[in-house]
Amino acid sequence: MPTVSQNALFGMGNPLLDISAVVDKDFLDKYGLKPNDQILAEEKHKALFDEIVNKSKVEYHAGGSTQNSVKIAQWMIQEPHKVATFFGCIGTDHFGEILKQKAAEAHVDAHYYEQGQEPTGTCAACITGDNRSLIANLAAANCYNKEKHLDVDRNWSLVEKARVYYIAGFFLTVSPDSILKVAKHASDNNKIFGLNLSAPFISQFFKEPLMKVMPYVDIIFGNETEAATFAKEQGFETEDIAEIARRVQSLPKVNKNRQRIVVFTQGREDTVATVGDKVKVFPVLDIDQNDIVDTNGAGDAFVGGFLSELVQEKPLEECIRAGHYAANVIIRRAGCTFPEKPDFH
């Protein structure tokens, strides 16, 4: 068992507090929400946040896609603590304190950029059955400042310590320059840089920054909807997920020493991944529908499990198996939360 060093895994993204509640179709319709989606909050969603906090069984969980993933990776690894580093921006407020406390409890080495202009970001998770509609009010998360945080020597030295990097596509809306700096560092030093397509709107409306970072991406993650949207936006003219994976793999790449790996999850259907020049399918773990509490965080958990093995230099098949295990644990619980210890062998 190779021991993994502290700060070997680096993540950067939008630290959000999830405000989660079970809602009905009327609630979704009222705010024009799809049952299963991820969007950025607009003016018309302001009242939604006021309404959801007054739901009978509202729950608050530390969230943010990348932060969830690095937390899960740390949970899977257990020891040593602080294998995972996380950067993001929060406000100087109660929600920010909760995020700091939760990161510390998860043994993640979180270094937040703290500013007082904007409050800590939140994400309304509207749960209906095994669907979740996420509306992110980035607020402070949107204030991440490359010059004032990432470029500062004591922070950049943590970036340099890492071997594996992971950033959700959501952060492309905040600081594409920060992503590029980290991605280029990984590429120049033959380290591994992972990116997630994160949501259909990223491929649609943030195409330019997404394609600017793509040549540095060693591992790209996404789900079936995101893969299809990306393919459509890129003019691939195919809806076949294996073919999309092949096409994404063969997009231009700077570091030729590593062939790009493409991993697409499909909920309860098989995960599709490129293995060398082939595309293979990996069945997920069976679960009874009745055991699913909510699917919020399932994709993040998959990536977290995957990264926990990747940072220990395990083969791709093991990374995917760990991803499936972590996702299976998370969907049995509310939000992206986990039991004390994993049971993964």
Short mmCIF file of C-alpha atoms in Angstrom, two decimals:
data_model
loop_
_atom_site.label_atom_id
_atom_site.label_comp_id
_atom_site.label_asym_id
_atom_site.label_seq_id
_atom_site.Cartn_x
_atom_site.Cartn_y
_atom_site.Cartn_z
CA MET A 1 0.00 0.00 0.00
CA PRO A 2 1.80 3.16 -1.14
CA THR A 3 1.55 5.85 1.51
CA VAL A 4 0.24 9.04 0.07
CA SER A 5 1.71 12.38 1.09
CA GLN A 6 -0.11 15.39 2.52
CA ASN A 7 -1.38 17.89 -0.06
CA ALA A 8 -0.94 15.31 -2.86
CA LEU A 9 -4.45 16.11 -4.14
CA PHE A 10 -5.35 19.70 -5.01
CA GLY A 11 -8.85 21.01 -5.63
CA MET A 12 -10.13 24.50 -6.31
CA GLY A 13 -13.73 25.60 -6.75
CA ASN A 14 -16.87 27.21 -5.37
CA PRO A 15 -17.36 26.51 -1.65
CA LEU A 16 -21.13 26.58 -1.10
CA LEU A 17 -23.47 25.75 1.73
CA ASP A 18 -26.20 23.43 0.43
CA ILE A 19 -29.72 24.25 1.60
CA SER A 20 -31.61 21.06 0.88
CA ALA A 21 -35.33 20.30 1.05
CA VAL A 22 -37.85 17.92 -0.46
CA VAL A 23 -40.19 19.91 -2.72
CA ASP A 24 -43.10 19.09 -5.03
CA LYS A 25 -43.67 19.61 -8.75
CA ASP A 26 -45.59 22.83 -8.09
CA PHE A 27 -42.51 24.29 -6.42
CA LEU A 28 -40.35 23.35 -9.43
CA ASP A 29 -42.91 24.78 -11.85
CA LYS A 30 -43.27 27.99 -9.86
CA TYR A 31 -39.57 28.77 -10.39
CA GLY A 32 -39.29 27.22 -13.85
CA LEU A 33 -36.96 24.43 -12.71
CA LYS A 34 -36.20 21.10 -14.36
CA PRO A 35 -36.33 18.16 -11.91
CA ASN A 36 -32.68 17.27 -12.57
CA ASP A 37 -30.45 20.21 -13.38
CA GLN A 38 -27.74 22.55 -12.15
CA ILE A 39 -28.09 26.27 -12.83
CA LEU A 40 -26.86 29.61 -11.55
CA ALA A 41 -29.38 31.67 -9.59
CA GLU A 42 -30.97 34.63 -11.36
CA GLU A 43 -33.11 37.48 -10.05
CA LYS A 44 -36.26 35.34 -10.40
CA HIS A 45 -34.86 32.78 -7.94
CA LYS A 46 -34.37 35.23 -5.06
CA ALA A 47 -37.71 34.28 -3.46
CA LEU A 48 -36.89 30.57 -3.86
CA PHE A 49 -34.10 30.85 -1.29
CA ASP A 50 -36.44 32.54 1.19
CA GLU A 51 -39.08 29.89 0.58
CA ILE A 52 -36.84 26.83 0.81
CA VAL A 53 -35.35 27.75 4.20
CA ASN A 54 -38.90 27.70 5.60
CA LYS A 55 -39.67 24.18 4.38
CA SER A 56 -40.43 21.79 7.22
CA LYS A 57 -37.40 19.52 6.81
CA VAL A 58 -34.71 21.83 5.51
CA GLU A 59 -31.13 20.60 5.93
CA TYR A 60 -27.82 22.46 5.68
CA HIS A 61 -24.76 20.63 4.34
CA ALA A 62 -21.32 21.82 3.30
CA GLY A 63 -21.34 21.64 -0.49
CA GLY A 64 -19.72 22.92 -3.63
CA SER A 65 -18.89 20.34 -6.27
CA THR A 66 -15.09 20.31 -6.05
CA GLN A 67 -15.09 20.64 -2.28
CA ASN A 68 -17.44 17.64 -2.05
CA SER A 69 -15.12 15.56 -4.24
CA VAL A 70 -11.91 16.32 -2.35
CA LYS A 71 -13.71 15.65 0.94
CA ILE A 72 -14.88 12.26 -0.28
CA ALA A 73 -11.37 11.47 -1.53
CA GLN A 74 -9.96 12.34 1.90
CA TRP A 75 -12.66 10.21 3.58
CA MET A 76 -11.79 7.23 1.36
CA ILE A 77 -8.06 7.63 2.13
CA GLN A 78 -8.58 8.26 5.89
CA GLU A 79 -4.88 8.54 6.83
CA PRO A 80 -2.84 10.67 6.63
CA HIS A 81 -5.07 13.69 7.17
CA LYS A 82 -4.78 16.64 4.77
CA VAL A 83 -3.96 14.63 1.66
CA ALA A 84 -6.53 16.91 0.04
CA THR A 85 -6.02 20.66 -0.31
CA PHE A 86 -8.89 22.98 -1.24
CA PHE A 87 -8.94 26.64 -2.38
CA GLY A 88 -12.05 28.78 -2.82
CA CYS A 89 -13.63 32.02 -1.67
CA ILE A 90 -16.03 32.53 1.26
CA GLY A 91 -17.51 35.47 3.16
CA THR A 92 -16.71 36.57 6.69
CA ASP A 93 -20.01 35.26 8.07
CA HIS A 94 -21.73 32.40 9.87
CA PHE A 95 -22.09 30.23 6.74
CA GLY A 96 -18.38 30.74 6.05
CA GLU A 97 -17.56 29.57 9.58
CA ILE A 98 -19.68 26.45 9.03
CA LEU A 99 -17.75 25.65 5.83
CA LYS A 100 -14.43 26.09 7.64
CA GLN A 101 -15.58 23.84 10.48
CA LYS A 102 -16.89 21.14 8.10
CA ALA A 103 -13.66 21.15 6.06
CA ALA A 104 -11.63 20.76 9.26
CA GLU A 105 -13.87 17.90 10.43
CA ALA A 106 -13.30 16.20 7.07
CA HIS A 107 -9.51 16.64 7.53
CA VAL A 108 -9.24 18.62 4.30
CA ASP A 109 -6.52 21.28 4.21
CA ALA A 110 -8.79 24.15 3.19
CA HIS A 111 -7.27 27.56 2.53
CA TYR A 112 -10.11 29.94 1.82
CA TYR A 113 -9.76 33.39 0.38
CA GLU A 114 -11.95 35.40 2.78
CA GLN A 115 -13.53 38.69 1.75
CA GLY A 116 -16.22 40.91 3.26
CA GLN A 117 -17.98 42.30 0.16
CA GLU A 118 -20.14 39.23 -0.54
CA PRO A 119 -21.74 36.63 1.75
CA THR A 120 -20.74 32.95 1.57
CA GLY A 121 -22.31 31.22 -1.41
CA THR A 122 -25.30 28.92 -1.11
CA CYS A 123 -26.90 26.25 -3.24
CA ALA A 124 -30.60 25.39 -3.05
CA ALA A 125 -31.02 21.63 -3.56
CA CYS A 126 -34.64 20.97 -4.50
CA ILE A 127 -35.25 17.25 -4.05
CA THR A 128 -38.09 15.38 -5.76
CA GLY A 129 -37.82 11.57 -5.58
CA ASP A 130 -34.39 10.57 -6.85
CA ASN A 131 -33.96 13.83 -8.76
CA ARG A 132 -32.30 16.99 -7.55
CA SER A 133 -32.47 20.46 -9.04
CA LEU A 134 -29.59 22.68 -7.91
CA ILE A 135 -29.65 26.46 -7.97
CA ALA A 136 -26.34 28.03 -7.00
CA ASN A 137 -26.11 31.55 -5.63
CA LEU A 138 -22.33 31.91 -5.87
CA ALA A 139 -22.00 35.26 -4.06
CA ALA A 140 -18.58 35.09 -2.31
CA ALA A 141 -17.50 32.04 -4.36
CA ASN A 142 -17.55 34.31 -7.41
CA CYS A 143 -15.01 36.66 -5.77
CA TYR A 144 -12.05 34.27 -5.87
CA ASN A 145 -9.00 36.36 -6.72
CA LYS A 146 -5.99 34.79 -8.45
CA GLU A 147 -3.58 37.62 -7.60
CA LYS A 148 -4.66 37.86 -3.97
CA HIS A 149 -4.76 34.13 -3.28
CA LEU A 150 -3.51 31.56 -5.82
CA ASP A 151 -0.40 33.59 -6.77
CA VAL A 152 0.63 34.19 -3.15
CA ASP A 153 3.77 32.14 -2.45
CA ARG A 154 2.50 30.24 0.58
CA ASN A 155 -0.60 29.17 -1.38
CA TRP A 156 1.16 28.41 -4.67
CA SER A 157 3.66 26.22 -2.80
CA LEU A 158 0.69 23.97 -1.84
CA VAL A 159 -0.23 23.73 -5.52
CA GLU A 160 3.34 22.67 -6.30
CA LYS A 161 3.21 19.94 -3.63
CA ALA A 162 0.31 18.17 -5.38
CA ARG A 163 0.51 15.30 -7.87
CA VAL A 164 -3.15 15.21 -8.86
CA TYR A 165 -5.34 18.25 -9.58
CA TYR A 166 -9.10 18.39 -9.86
CA ILE A 167 -11.38 21.32 -10.66
CA ALA A 168 -15.09 21.19 -11.48
CA GLY A 169 -16.12 23.03 -14.66
CA PHE A 170 -18.30 25.26 -12.47
CA PHE A 171 -15.17 27.24 -11.55
CA LEU A 172 -14.79 28.28 -15.22
CA THR A 173 -17.48 30.89 -14.51
CA VAL A 174 -15.36 32.35 -11.70
CA SER A 175 -11.65 32.31 -12.47
CA PRO A 176 -10.59 30.68 -15.75
CA ASP A 177 -7.11 32.23 -15.33
CA SER A 178 -6.64 30.38 -12.04
CA ILE A 179 -7.65 27.12 -13.71
CA LEU A 180 -5.25 27.69 -16.60
CA LYS A 181 -2.36 28.44 -14.28
CA VAL A 182 -2.91 25.18 -12.35
CA ALA A 183 -3.57 23.15 -15.52
CA LYS A 184 -0.40 24.42 -17.19
CA HIS A 185 1.63 23.66 -14.07
CA ALA A 186 0.32 20.07 -14.12
CA SER A 187 1.00 19.69 -17.84
CA ASP A 188 4.52 21.18 -17.65
CA ASN A 189 5.44 18.84 -14.79
CA ASN A 190 3.76 15.70 -16.16
CA LYS A 191 1.27 15.64 -13.28
CA ILE A 192 -2.42 14.75 -13.63
CA PHE A 193 -5.07 17.42 -14.18
CA GLY A 194 -8.75 16.46 -13.99
CA LEU A 195 -11.73 18.58 -15.01
CA ASN A 196 -15.48 17.98 -14.83
CA LEU A 197 -17.99 19.13 -17.45
CA SER A 198 -20.19 19.79 -14.37
CA ALA A 199 -23.41 20.98 -16.05
CA PRO A 200 -24.88 21.49 -19.52
CA PHE A 201 -24.67 25.30 -19.20
CA ILE A 202 -20.86 25.13 -18.93
CA SER A 203 -20.50 23.50 -22.37
CA GLN A 204 -23.12 25.90 -23.79
CA PHE A 205 -22.19 29.29 -22.37
CA PHE A 206 -18.61 28.92 -21.16
CA LYS A 207 -17.34 27.14 -24.25
CA GLU A 208 -14.39 29.46 -24.81
CA PRO A 209 -12.74 29.10 -21.36
CA LEU A 210 -13.61 25.36 -21.36
CA MET A 211 -11.87 24.75 -24.69
CA LYS A 212 -8.92 26.90 -23.65
CA VAL A 213 -8.18 24.57 -20.73
CA MET A 214 -9.06 21.33 -22.58
CA PRO A 215 -5.55 20.83 -24.10
CA TYR A 216 -4.21 20.49 -20.53
CA VAL A 217 -6.89 18.08 -19.31
CA ASP A 218 -5.66 14.53 -18.57
CA ILE A 219 -8.96 13.23 -17.19
CA ILE A 220 -12.35 14.62 -18.10
CA PHE A 221 -15.43 13.64 -16.10
CA GLY A 222 -19.11 14.17 -16.89
CA ASN A 223 -22.53 12.55 -16.85
CA GLU A 224 -24.58 11.44 -19.87
CA THR A 225 -26.47 14.76 -20.21
CA GLU A 226 -23.29 16.83 -19.99
CA ALA A 227 -21.55 14.55 -22.50
CA ALA A 228 -24.44 14.91 -24.97
CA THR A 229 -24.53 18.70 -24.56
CA PHE A 230 -20.78 18.97 -25.03
CA ALA A 231 -20.97 16.83 -28.19
CA LYS A 232 -23.78 18.96 -29.60
CA GLU A 233 -21.96 22.21 -28.85
CA GLN A 234 -18.77 20.89 -30.46
CA GLY A 235 -20.64 19.70 -33.56
CA PHE A 236 -19.75 16.02 -33.05
CA GLU A 237 -23.04 14.99 -34.70
CA THR A 238 -23.37 11.83 -32.62
CA GLU A 239 -25.39 10.92 -29.55
CA ASP A 240 -23.53 7.65 -28.99
CA ILE A 241 -21.81 8.01 -25.63
CA ALA A 242 -18.89 5.71 -26.50
CA GLU A 243 -18.27 7.67 -29.69
CA ILE A 244 -18.46 10.97 -27.79
CA ALA A 245 -15.86 9.59 -25.34
CA ARG A 246 -13.57 8.69 -28.25
CA ARG A 247 -13.95 12.13 -29.80
CA VAL A 248 -13.27 13.93 -26.51
CA GLN A 249 -10.21 11.75 -25.94
CA SER A 250 -8.77 12.76 -29.31
CA LEU A 251 -9.19 16.53 -28.84
CA PRO A 252 -5.80 18.35 -28.95
CA LYS A 253 -3.55 17.77 -25.94
CA VAL A 254 -0.33 19.49 -24.87
CA ASN A 255 1.33 16.80 -22.73
CA LYS A 256 1.70 13.85 -25.09
CA ASN A 257 3.14 11.64 -22.31
CA ARG A 258 -0.37 11.02 -20.99
CA GLN A 259 -3.25 9.89 -23.14
CA ARG A 260 -6.43 11.67 -22.09
CA ILE A 261 -8.89 9.56 -20.08
CA VAL A 262 -12.61 10.24 -20.51
CA VAL A 263 -15.07 9.04 -17.85
CA PHE A 264 -18.83 9.44 -18.31
CA THR A 265 -21.25 8.30 -15.61
CA GLN A 266 -24.89 7.58 -16.45
CA GLY A 267 -26.74 7.40 -13.15
CA ARG A 268 -27.86 3.80 -12.66
CA GLU A 269 -26.59 2.80 -16.12
CA ASP A 270 -23.01 1.66 -16.81
CA THR A 271 -20.12 4.09 -16.55
CA VAL A 272 -18.31 4.55 -19.87
CA ALA A 273 -14.55 5.16 -19.93
CA THR A 274 -11.69 5.23 -22.38
CA VAL A 275 -9.07 2.58 -21.57
CA GLY A 276 -6.12 3.14 -23.87
CA ASP A 277 -7.59 3.25 -27.38
CA LYS A 278 -10.71 1.32 -26.39
CA VAL A 279 -13.96 2.42 -24.78
CA LYS A 280 -15.15 0.12 -22.01
CA VAL A 281 -18.24 -0.03 -19.83
CA PHE A 282 -18.21 -0.54 -16.08
CA PRO A 283 -21.47 -1.54 -14.35
CA VAL A 284 -22.42 0.42 -11.23
CA LEU A 285 -23.30 -1.28 -7.95
CA ASP A 286 -26.90 -2.43 -7.67
CA ILE A 287 -29.13 -0.48 -5.35
CA ASP A 288 -32.79 -0.82 -4.46
CA GLN A 289 -34.73 2.33 -5.49
CA ASN A 290 -36.13 2.48 -1.94
CA ASP A 291 -32.61 2.84 -0.52
CA ILE A 292 -31.96 6.05 -2.45
CA VAL A 293 -32.41 9.03 -0.14
CA ASP A 294 -31.23 11.67 -2.61
CA THR A 295 -28.83 11.74 -5.55
CA ASN A 296 -27.39 15.17 -4.67
CA GLY A 297 -23.62 14.71 -4.57
CA ALA A 298 -23.54 11.34 -6.36
CA GLY A 299 -21.43 12.65 -9.23
CA ASP A 300 -19.12 14.49 -6.85
CA ALA A 301 -18.78 11.33 -4.76
CA PHE A 302 -17.92 9.26 -7.83
CA VAL A 303 -15.09 11.66 -8.64
CA GLY A 304 -13.95 11.68 -5.00
CA GLY A 305 -13.72 7.90 -4.88
CA PHE A 306 -11.94 7.89 -8.23
CA LEU A 307 -9.39 10.50 -7.08
CA SER A 308 -8.70 8.64 -3.81
CA GLU A 309 -7.30 5.69 -5.79
CA LEU A 310 -5.73 7.81 -8.53
CA VAL A 311 -3.62 9.73 -6.02
CA GLN A 312 -2.38 6.33 -4.77
CA GLU A 313 -1.41 5.45 -8.37
CA LYS A 314 -3.96 2.65 -8.72
CA PRO A 315 -5.10 1.45 -12.18
CA LEU A 316 -8.12 3.02 -13.89
CA GLU A 317 -10.40 0.06 -13.16
CA GLU A 318 -9.75 0.45 -9.41
CA CYS A 319 -10.37 4.19 -9.60
CA ILE A 320 -13.77 3.57 -11.22
CA ARG A 321 -14.64 0.84 -8.73
CA ALA A 322 -13.88 3.22 -5.87
CA GLY A 323 -15.98 5.91 -7.57
CA HIS A 324 -18.92 3.55 -7.83
CA TYR A 325 -18.52 2.57 -4.18
CA ALA A 326 -18.46 6.19 -2.95
CA ALA A 327 -21.48 7.20 -5.07
CA ASN A 328 -23.40 4.17 -3.77
CA VAL A 329 -22.74 5.27 -0.17
CA ILE A 330 -23.70 8.91 -0.77
CA ILE A 331 -27.07 8.30 -2.46
CA ARG A 332 -28.26 6.42 0.65
CA ARG A 333 -27.83 9.62 2.67
CA ALA A 334 -29.05 13.24 2.52
CA GLY A 335 -26.70 15.62 0.74
CA CYS A 336 -23.07 14.78 0.15
CA THR A 337 -22.52 13.22 3.59
CA PHE A 338 -20.84 9.99 4.58
CA PRO A 339 -20.51 7.55 7.51
CA GLU A 340 -17.46 7.65 9.78
CA LYS A 341 -15.37 5.17 7.81
CA PRO A 342 -15.51 3.66 4.32
CA ASP A 343 -15.86 -0.08 3.78
CA PHE A 344 -14.01 -0.34 0.47
CA HIS A 345 -11.61 -3.17 -0.25
#
